[in-house]
Each structure stands twice: as structure tokens, then as C-alpha cells.
mmCIF file of C-alpha atoms in Angstrom:
data_model
loop_
_atom_site.group_PDB
_atom_site.id
_atom_site.type_symbol
_atom_site.label_atom_id
_atom_site.label_comp_id
_atom_site.label_asym_id
_atom_site.label_seq_id
_atom_site.Cartn_x
_atom_site.Cartn_y
_atom_site.Cartn_z
ATOM 1 C CA MET D 1 13.714 -9.029 9.610
ATOM 2 C CA SER D 2 14.491 -5.314 9.572
ATOM 3 C CA LYS D 3 13.952 -3.088 12.579
ATOM 4 C CA PHE D 4 12.737 0.465 12.249
ATOM 5 C CA PHE D 5 13.533 3.435 14.463
ATOM 6 C CA VAL D 6 12.475 7.054 14.650
ATOM 7 C CA VAL D 7 15.530 9.134 15.507
ATOM 8 C CA SER D 8 16.352 12.824 15.497
ATOM 9 C CA SER D 9 18.066 14.033 12.342
ATOM 10 C CA ASP D 10 20.538 15.837 14.614
ATOM 11 C CA ILE D 11 22.441 12.601 15.217
ATOM 12 C CA LEU D 12 22.334 11.218 11.670
ATOM 13 C CA PRO D 13 24.754 11.902 8.826
ATOM 14 C CA GLU D 14 23.600 14.801 6.666
ATOM 15 C CA VAL D 15 23.620 12.542 3.605
ATOM 16 C CA LEU D 16 20.484 10.730 4.836
ATOM 17 C CA GLU D 17 18.544 13.979 4.960
ATOM 18 C CA LYS D 18 19.768 14.800 1.460
ATOM 19 C CA VAL D 19 18.464 11.459 0.182
ATOM 20 C CA ILE D 20 15.016 12.326 1.550
ATOM 21 C CA GLU D 21 15.282 15.798 0.041
ATOM 22 C CA ALA D 22 16.163 14.303 -3.373
ATOM 23 C CA ARG D 23 13.198 11.909 -3.158
ATOM 24 C CA MET D 24 10.865 14.831 -2.358
ATOM 25 C CA LEU D 25 12.165 16.778 -5.363
ATOM 26 C CA LEU D 26 11.340 13.803 -7.581
ATOM 27 C CA GLN D 27 7.917 13.188 -6.034
ATOM 28 C CA SER D 28 6.913 16.837 -6.264
ATOM 29 C CA GLY D 29 7.881 16.995 -9.938
ATOM 30 C CA LYS D 30 10.383 19.819 -9.380
ATOM 31 C CA VAL D 31 12.942 17.611 -11.117
ATOM 32 C CA LYS D 32 12.343 14.843 -13.625
ATOM 33 C CA ARG D 33 15.428 12.645 -13.202
ATOM 34 C CA ILE D 34 17.354 11.200 -10.314
ATOM 35 C CA SER D 35 20.544 12.724 -11.717
ATOM 36 C CA GLU D 36 18.958 16.194 -11.466
ATOM 37 C CA ALA D 37 17.750 15.606 -7.905
ATOM 38 C CA VAL D 38 21.075 14.333 -6.576
ATOM 39 C CA LYS D 39 22.977 17.149 -8.265
ATOM 40 C CA GLN D 40 20.654 19.725 -6.723
ATOM 41 C CA VAL D 41 21.061 18.356 -3.169
ATOM 42 C CA GLY D 42 24.774 17.564 -3.528
ATOM 43 C CA ILE D 43 25.003 13.762 -3.266
ATOM 44 C CA SER D 44 26.028 11.020 -5.673
ATOM 45 C CA ARG D 45 23.603 8.743 -7.509
ATOM 46 C CA GLY D 46 25.209 5.793 -5.722
ATOM 47 C CA THR D 47 24.474 7.340 -2.334
ATOM 48 C CA TYR D 48 20.881 7.978 -3.348
ATOM 49 C CA TYR D 49 20.379 4.393 -4.508
ATOM 50 C CA LYS D 50 22.081 2.991 -1.410
ATOM 51 C CA TYR D 51 19.711 4.732 1.028
ATOM 52 C CA LYS D 52 16.548 5.572 -0.945
ATOM 53 C CA ASP D 53 14.571 2.571 0.328
ATOM 54 C CA ALA D 54 15.893 2.768 3.879
ATOM 55 C CA VAL D 55 15.272 6.337 5.072
ATOM 56 C CA PHE D 56 11.943 8.118 5.295
ATOM 57 C CA ALA D 57 10.755 11.465 6.566
ATOM 58 C CA PHE D 58 8.519 11.297 9.619
ATOM 59 C CA ASN D 59 5.463 13.522 9.534
ATOM 60 C CA GLN D 60 3.092 13.387 12.502
ATOM 61 C CA GLU D 61 0.330 15.068 10.519
ATOM 62 C CA GLN D 62 0.538 12.448 7.799
ATOM 63 C CA SER D 63 -2.944 10.991 7.576
ATOM 64 C CA ARG D 64 -2.025 7.835 5.665
ATOM 65 C CA ARG D 65 0.834 5.418 5.858
ATOM 66 C CA LYS D 66 1.467 2.951 3.065
ATOM 67 C CA ALA D 67 3.474 -0.249 2.995
ATOM 68 C CA VAL D 68 4.304 -2.605 0.159
ATOM 69 C CA VAL D 69 4.563 -6.243 1.194
ATOM 70 C CA SER D 70 5.740 -9.087 -1.024
ATOM 71 C CA MET D 71 4.743 -12.705 -0.364
ATOM 72 C CA ILE D 72 5.321 -16.106 -1.869
ATOM 73 C CA LEU D 73 2.129 -18.128 -1.480
ATOM 74 C CA HIS D 74 1.233 -21.741 -2.192
ATOM 75 C CA ASN D 75 -1.130 -22.157 -5.119
ATOM 76 C CA GLU D 76 -4.091 -23.547 -3.175
ATOM 77 C CA LYS D 77 -7.718 -22.510 -2.944
ATOM 78 C CA GLY D 78 -8.399 -19.956 -0.232
ATOM 79 C CA VAL D 79 -4.787 -18.924 0.450
ATOM 80 C CA LEU D 80 -5.217 -15.335 -0.754
ATOM 81 C CA THR D 81 -8.553 -15.180 1.069
ATOM 82 C CA ASN D 82 -6.767 -16.118 4.327
ATOM 83 C CA VAL D 83 -4.103 -13.474 3.709
ATOM 84 C CA LEU D 84 -6.737 -10.816 3.126
ATOM 85 C CA ALA D 85 -8.804 -11.951 6.132
ATOM 86 C CA LEU D 86 -5.828 -11.361 8.432
ATOM 87 C CA LEU D 87 -5.451 -7.857 6.999
ATOM 88 C CA ALA D 88 -9.126 -7.138 7.584
ATOM 89 C CA ALA D 89 -8.854 -8.412 11.166
ATOM 90 C CA LYS D 90 -5.960 -5.975 11.747
ATOM 91 C CA ASP D 91 -7.981 -3.041 10.287
ATOM 92 C CA ILE D 92 -5.660 -2.728 7.296
ATOM 93 C CA ASN D 93 -7.038 -1.484 3.983
ATOM 94 C CA VAL D 94 -5.678 -3.055 0.790
ATOM 95 C CA LEU D 95 -4.888 -0.367 -1.786
ATOM 96 C CA ALA D 96 -3.569 -2.657 -4.552
ATOM 97 C CA ILE D 97 -2.914 -6.330 -5.249
ATOM 98 C CA SER D 98 -0.588 -7.719 -7.898
ATOM 99 C CA GLN D 99 0.153 -11.397 -8.391
ATOM 100 C CA THR D 100 1.995 -13.630 -10.810
ATOM 101 C CA ILE D 101 0.797 -16.801 -12.477
ATOM 102 C CA PRO D 102 1.674 -19.858 -10.327
ATOM 103 C CA ILE D 103 4.896 -21.663 -11.237
ATOM 104 C CA ASN D 104 5.967 -24.845 -9.444
ATOM 105 C CA GLY D 105 3.036 -24.575 -7.050
ATOM 106 C CA VAL D 106 3.760 -21.061 -5.742
ATOM 107 C CA HIS D 107 3.111 -17.499 -6.867
ATOM 108 C CA ASP D 108 4.250 -14.039 -5.887
ATOM 109 C CA VAL D 109 1.766 -11.572 -4.460
ATOM 110 C CA SER D 110 2.512 -7.919 -3.870
ATOM 111 C CA LEU D 111 0.169 -5.950 -1.614
ATOM 112 C CA THR D 112 0.084 -2.184 -1.181
ATOM 113 C CA LEU D 113 -1.489 -1.522 2.192
ATOM 114 C CA ASP D 114 -2.811 1.434 4.161
ATOM 115 C CA ILE D 115 -1.247 0.740 7.571
ATOM 116 C CA THR D 116 -2.418 3.913 9.278
ATOM 117 C CA ASP D 117 -4.482 1.977 11.822
ATOM 118 C CA LEU D 118 -2.097 -0.969 12.273
ATOM 119 C CA GLU D 119 -1.669 -1.453 16.023
ATOM 120 C CA ILE D 120 1.202 -3.944 15.872
ATOM 121 C CA SER D 121 4.554 -3.572 14.154
ATOM 122 C CA ILE D 122 4.801 -4.429 10.496
ATOM 123 C CA GLN D 123 7.432 -7.035 11.495
ATOM 124 C CA ALA D 124 4.901 -8.705 13.813
ATOM 125 C CA LEU D 125 2.360 -8.789 10.986
ATOM 126 C CA LEU D 126 4.902 -10.368 8.635
ATOM 127 C CA ALA D 127 5.787 -12.936 11.304
ATOM 128 C CA GLN D 128 2.106 -13.877 11.543
ATOM 129 C CA TYR D 129 2.037 -14.428 7.798
ATOM 130 C CA GLU D 130 5.195 -16.523 7.811
ATOM 131 C CA ALA D 131 3.640 -18.702 10.533
ATOM 132 C CA MET D 132 0.853 -19.639 8.108
ATOM 133 C CA PRO D 133 1.595 -23.010 6.454
ATOM 134 C CA THR D 134 0.625 -21.736 2.988
ATOM 135 C CA VAL D 135 2.918 -18.686 3.085
ATOM 136 C CA GLU D 136 6.508 -19.443 2.061
ATOM 137 C CA LYS D 137 7.853 -15.944 2.594
ATOM 138 C CA ALA D 138 6.575 -12.489 3.575
ATOM 139 C CA GLU D 139 8.765 -9.401 3.431
ATOM 140 C CA LEU D 140 8.483 -5.648 3.613
ATOM 141 C CA VAL D 141 9.456 -3.951 0.375
ATOM 142 C CA ALA D 142 8.842 -0.308 1.302
ATOM 143 C CA VAL D 143 7.073 1.983 3.741
ATOM 144 C CA GLU D 144 5.943 5.524 3.066
#
């Protein structure tokens, strides 16, 4: 499982800050394509793709934090209900749910969560899910 750290940008390579800057250009609509964003900030597309899902800007005033979690669940009655009950117990709001049709007794579920009020680490939450007998795998896809 991944570990996350908040560190000062003073000690990090400048390229990581440029990746965040490129992402912000795309999100704000100032540029339409990744190639435009990376050219404007002075990094390669390969560098952007290498780090885009691993570095995030930290904003203390940010009122909402979102996480996307992917799970492989057994196709049994009540499994998704148990997953959602644990989220409710941790004061986590579900923003979106996407799931596949079951194949070979399992299905993929992707949850977009508001983790603003989560009082444990996301890794601890995922470990709790993986301890459930009906959850094959739980992993963090992205955090914003």
C-alpha cells in the first residue's frame, strides 16, 4: 500500500511542481490539451504522465477532499451494503458509484468519496475493507 506525505516544495525537484501547474492549467480550462500544458510549463509529456497521479497540491483552505477507490467484490447479496455501511460509520459521503456486471463471481466497484471528515488514513480504511471476507481487493486510485 502507498504511503502519503506532506512535504515542503523547497526540498522536491522542480519538475513535481510543474506537473501540478500543468494539471491546474488543464483543470482551469486555460489549455485544452496535455501537450499545450506541458509545453507551457516546460516539461515533457512523459514526465507529466509519470507523476500526474502521484503529486498533489496541498491547500489548507480546501473544503472538500475527494478520493477514488477501486474494489473487487464477491457477487453476493449485501456485499455492497456492507461496504457502504462502513463508509457511513466513518462519516464518509459517497459522491459516485460505478460497478461492472459480475463475471466469475466477482465485480469491480469504483467509489468516488468525500473524505474531508475521514479521521483515519485512507490506507487504514482500505485495510479494513481488505479484511472483509467478501472484498478481494481494495485500492486507492486517486486523491484530490
